[in-house]
Amino acid sequence: MIREEKQALVDELSEKFQSHNAFYIADASGMSVAKINEFRRLCYNRGMEFKVYKNTFIRKALDTLEVDTTEMDAALVGQSGILFSKESGNAPAKLMQEFHKAQNYSKTAKVRPSLKGAYVDAGIYIGHDQLSTLSTLKGKTELIGEIIGLLQSPAKNVISALSSGGTKLAGILKTLSEKEEVAG
């Protein structure tokens, strides 16, 4: 591969890092070609992409990001594949867990692909033990939805109280006026 091709690959990878709010670095070593293709197909069906890159290309592309990614160096050993997701930051973690479950890995077996590191909304997670944490993370849209729901809740309660109070008050006034008419 000539220098221009290498630079084009780094530029492409850098552009992907900047256009995706989440990417996971995974170790797929030891997986058969058939299993890797099965995993890639599952990723594709969920709107994600899995591709293997050289660690040096990944490091050079990470250096173009405007955040400190030196923590990711621990993940850049051995064979590295990158799982890109434009949707939520937890989608790749859920996908990996689902794939592991479908493979019926025993508790002592080395699961593949294993999580080496992840970058989600400027947060860095290192190690396969972070997979369950990542799967429970809420995305920006989910958090915004929850906040809006919380903000709307008090307003809905006030409106509900006012409208129900208004009907009660009207009922009381009507009853009082009817009593006055009967008495008068």
C-alpha positions as a Python dict, from the first residue, in 0.01 Angstrom:
ca = {
    (1, 'M'): (0, 0, 0),
    (2, 'I'): (151, 333, -100),
    (3, 'R'): (158, 640, 121),
    (4, 'E'): (-134, 812, -59),
    (5, 'E'): (-355, 504, -14),
    (6, 'K'): (-268, 487, 354),
    (7, 'Q'): (-347, 856, 400),
    (8, 'A'): (-678, 814, 213),
    (9, 'L'): (-767, 526, 448),
    (10, 'V'): (-681, 736, 756),
    (11, 'D'): (-886, 1027, 617),
    (12, 'E'): (-1184, 798, 552),
    (13, 'L'): (-1160, 653, 903),
    (14, 'S'): (-1123, 1001, 1054),
    (15, 'E'): (-1436, 1116, 871),
    (16, 'K'): (-1627, 815, 1006),
    (17, 'F'): (-1513, 893, 1361),
    (18, 'Q'): (-1635, 1250, 1327),
    (19, 'S'): (-1969, 1158, 1169),
    (20, 'H'): (-2062, 886, 1421),
    (21, 'N'): (-2145, 966, 1781),
    (22, 'A'): (-2041, 615, 1888),
    (23, 'F'): (-1787, 359, 1780),
    (24, 'Y'): (-1663, 43, 1945),
    (25, 'I'): (-1325, -122, 1900),
    (26, 'A'): (-1365, -498, 1912),
    (27, 'D'): (-1136, -799, 1901),
    (28, 'A'): (-1254, -1052, 1648),
    (29, 'S'): (-938, -1263, 1645),
    (30, 'G'): (-1003, -1632, 1655),
    (31, 'M'): (-1343, -1598, 1488),
    (32, 'S'): (-1402, -1795, 1172),
    (33, 'V'): (-1471, -1608, 850),
    (34, 'A'): (-1827, -1740, 860),
    (35, 'K'): (-1882, -1601, 1213),
    (36, 'I'): (-1732, -1263, 1122),
    (37, 'N'): (-1958, -1246, 817),
    (38, 'E'): (-2257, -1342, 1033),
    (39, 'F'): (-2168, -1063, 1277),
    (40, 'R'): (-2121, -812, 991),
    (41, 'R'): (-2460, -909, 845),
    (42, 'L'): (-2624, -859, 1185),
    (43, 'C'): (-2457, -517, 1209),
    (44, 'Y'): (-2570, -421, 860),
    (45, 'N'): (-2929, -525, 935),
    (46, 'R'): (-2927, -292, 1237),
    (47, 'G'): (-2780, 5, 1047),
    (48, 'M'): (-2428, -40, 1182),
    (49, 'E'): (-2098, -117, 1017),
    (50, 'F'): (-1814, -347, 1129),
    (51, 'K'): (-1478, -323, 959),
    (52, 'V'): (-1124, -434, 1049),
    (53, 'Y'): (-845, -173, 1045),
    (54, 'K'): (-478, -163, 1138),
    (55, 'N'): (-417, -16, 1482),
    (56, 'T'): (-177, 247, 1343),
    (57, 'F'): (-449, 376, 1109),
    (58, 'I'): (-698, 386, 1396),
    (59, 'R'): (-453, 583, 1616),
    (60, 'K'): (-381, 836, 1338),
    (61, 'A'): (-754, 882, 1276),
    (62, 'L'): (-824, 919, 1650),
    (63, 'D'): (-561, 1193, 1666),
    (64, 'T'): (-774, 1403, 1430),
    (65, 'L'): (-1062, 1415, 1682),
    (66, 'E'): (-1087, 1725, 1899),
    (67, 'V'): (-1083, 1523, 2223),
    (68, 'D'): (-808, 1341, 2409),
    (69, 'T'): (-826, 976, 2308),
    (70, 'T'): (-499, 852, 2459),
    (71, 'E'): (-699, 617, 2685),
    (72, 'M'): (-792, 424, 2370),
    (73, 'D'): (-428, 318, 2324),
    (74, 'A'): (-494, 28, 2564),
    (75, 'A'): (-752, -101, 2315),
    (76, 'L'): (-522, -74, 2015),
    (77, 'V'): (-341, -406, 2048),
    (78, 'G'): (-390, -719, 1843),
    (79, 'Q'): (-651, -738, 1571),
    (80, 'S'): (-901, -452, 1586),
    (81, 'G'): (-1236, -415, 1420),
    (82, 'I'): (-1446, -103, 1453),
    (83, 'L'): (-1821, -108, 1496),
    (84, 'F'): (-1979, 223, 1391),
    (85, 'S'): (-2324, 338, 1500),
    (86, 'K'): (-2504, 660, 1407),
    (87, 'E'): (-2807, 578, 1620),
    (88, 'S'): (-2772, 540, 1995),
    (89, 'G'): (-2451, 473, 2182),
    (90, 'N'): (-2589, 159, 2344),
    (91, 'A'): (-2700, -13, 2022),
    (92, 'P'): (-2360, -175, 1946),
    (93, 'A'): (-2332, -305, 2304),
    (94, 'K'): (-2679, -458, 2285),
    (95, 'L'): (-2593, -609, 1945),
    (96, 'M'): (-2271, -765, 2080),
    (97, 'Q'): (-2453, -908, 2382),
    (98, 'E'): (-2722, -1050, 2157),
    (99, 'F'): (-2460, -1207, 1930),
    (100, 'H'): (-2279, -1361, 2229),
    (101, 'K'): (-2606, -1503, 2361),
    (102, 'A'): (-2690, -1652, 2020),
    (103, 'Q'): (-2348, -1819, 2008),
    (104, 'N'): (-2417, -1991, 2344),
    (105, 'Y'): (-2079, -1901, 2490),
    (106, 'S'): (-2002, -2073, 2816),
    (107, 'K'): (-1904, -1860, 3114),
    (108, 'T'): (-1540, -1968, 3079),
    (109, 'A'): (-1511, -1926, 2701),
    (110, 'K'): (-1353, -1620, 2543),
    (111, 'V'): (-1640, -1439, 2377),
    (112, 'R'): (-1578, -1294, 2036),
    (113, 'P'): (-1602, -1027, 1926),
    (114, 'S'): (-1496, -888, 2261),
    (115, 'L'): (-1507, -521, 2348),
    (116, 'K'): (-1165, -361, 2367),
    (117, 'G'): (-1282, -1, 2390),
    (118, 'A'): (-1568, 231, 2305),
    (119, 'Y'): (-1621, 599, 2238),
    (120, 'V'): (-1975, 716, 2311),
    (121, 'D'): (-2070, 1084, 2312),
    (122, 'A'): (-1713, 1190, 2406),
    (123, 'G'): (-1694, 926, 2682),
    (124, 'I'): (-1428, 654, 2662),
    (125, 'Y'): (-1483, 302, 2797),
    (126, 'I'): (-1204, 45, 2804),
    (127, 'G'): (-1240, -331, 2847),
    (128, 'H'): (-1495, -602, 2782),
    (129, 'D'): (-1633, -564, 3135),
    (130, 'Q'): (-1778, -227, 3024),
    (131, 'L'): (-2017, -397, 2779),
    (132, 'S'): (-2304, -431, 3027),
    (133, 'T'): (-2259, -68, 3138),
    (134, 'L'): (-2265, 48, 2777),
    (135, 'S'): (-2580, -152, 2700),
    (136, 'T'): (-2771, 38, 2968),
    (137, 'L'): (-2656, 385, 2862),
    (138, 'K'): (-2928, 610, 2738),
    (139, 'G'): (-2879, 807, 2421),
    (140, 'K'): (-2918, 1182, 2387),
    (141, 'T'): (-3264, 1151, 2233),
    (142, 'E'): (-3382, 922, 2514),
    (143, 'L'): (-3250, 1159, 2779),
    (144, 'I'): (-3404, 1462, 2609),
    (145, 'G'): (-3736, 1278, 2590),
    (146, 'E'): (-3724, 1196, 2961),
    (147, 'I'): (-3639, 1556, 3051),
    (148, 'I'): (-3925, 1689, 2840),
    (149, 'G'): (-4159, 1438, 3002),
    (150, 'L'): (-4046, 1548, 3348),
    (151, 'L'): (-4090, 1913, 3260),
    (152, 'Q'): (-4436, 1853, 3118),
    (153, 'S'): (-4555, 1652, 3415),
    (154, 'P'): (-4599, 1944, 3662),
    (155, 'A'): (-4772, 2155, 3397),
    (156, 'K'): (-5012, 1870, 3322),
    (157, 'N'): (-5085, 1829, 3694),
    (158, 'V'): (-5161, 2201, 3734),
    (159, 'I'): (-5387, 2206, 3427),
    (160, 'S'): (-5563, 1893, 3546),
    (161, 'A'): (-5618, 2038, 3893),
    (162, 'L'): (-5747, 2365, 3752),
    (163, 'S'): (-5984, 2200, 3509),
    (164, 'S'): (-6118, 1954, 3764),
    (165, 'G'): (-6141, 2230, 4026),
    (166, 'G'): (-6332, 2445, 3779),
    (167, 'T'): (-6596, 2178, 3726),
    (168, 'K'): (-6628, 2121, 4099),
    (169, 'L'): (-6666, 2493, 4162),
    (170, 'A'): (-6928, 2523, 3886),
    (171, 'G'): (-7116, 2227, 4037),
    (172, 'I'): (-7110, 2382, 4385),
    (173, 'L'): (-7230, 2720, 4252),
    (174, 'K'): (-7507, 2551, 4056),
    (175, 'T'): (-7620, 2355, 4363),
    (176, 'L'): (-7615, 2670, 4580),
    (177, 'S'): (-7813, 2870, 4325),
    (178, 'E'): (-8072, 2590, 4297),
    (179, 'K'): (-8108, 2584, 4677),
    (180, 'E'): (-8160, 2961, 4683),
    (181, 'E'): (-8427, 2936, 4412),
    (182, 'V'): (-8607, 2659, 4603),
    (183, 'A'): (-8579, 2849, 4933),
    (184, 'G'): (-8671, 3186, 4787),
}
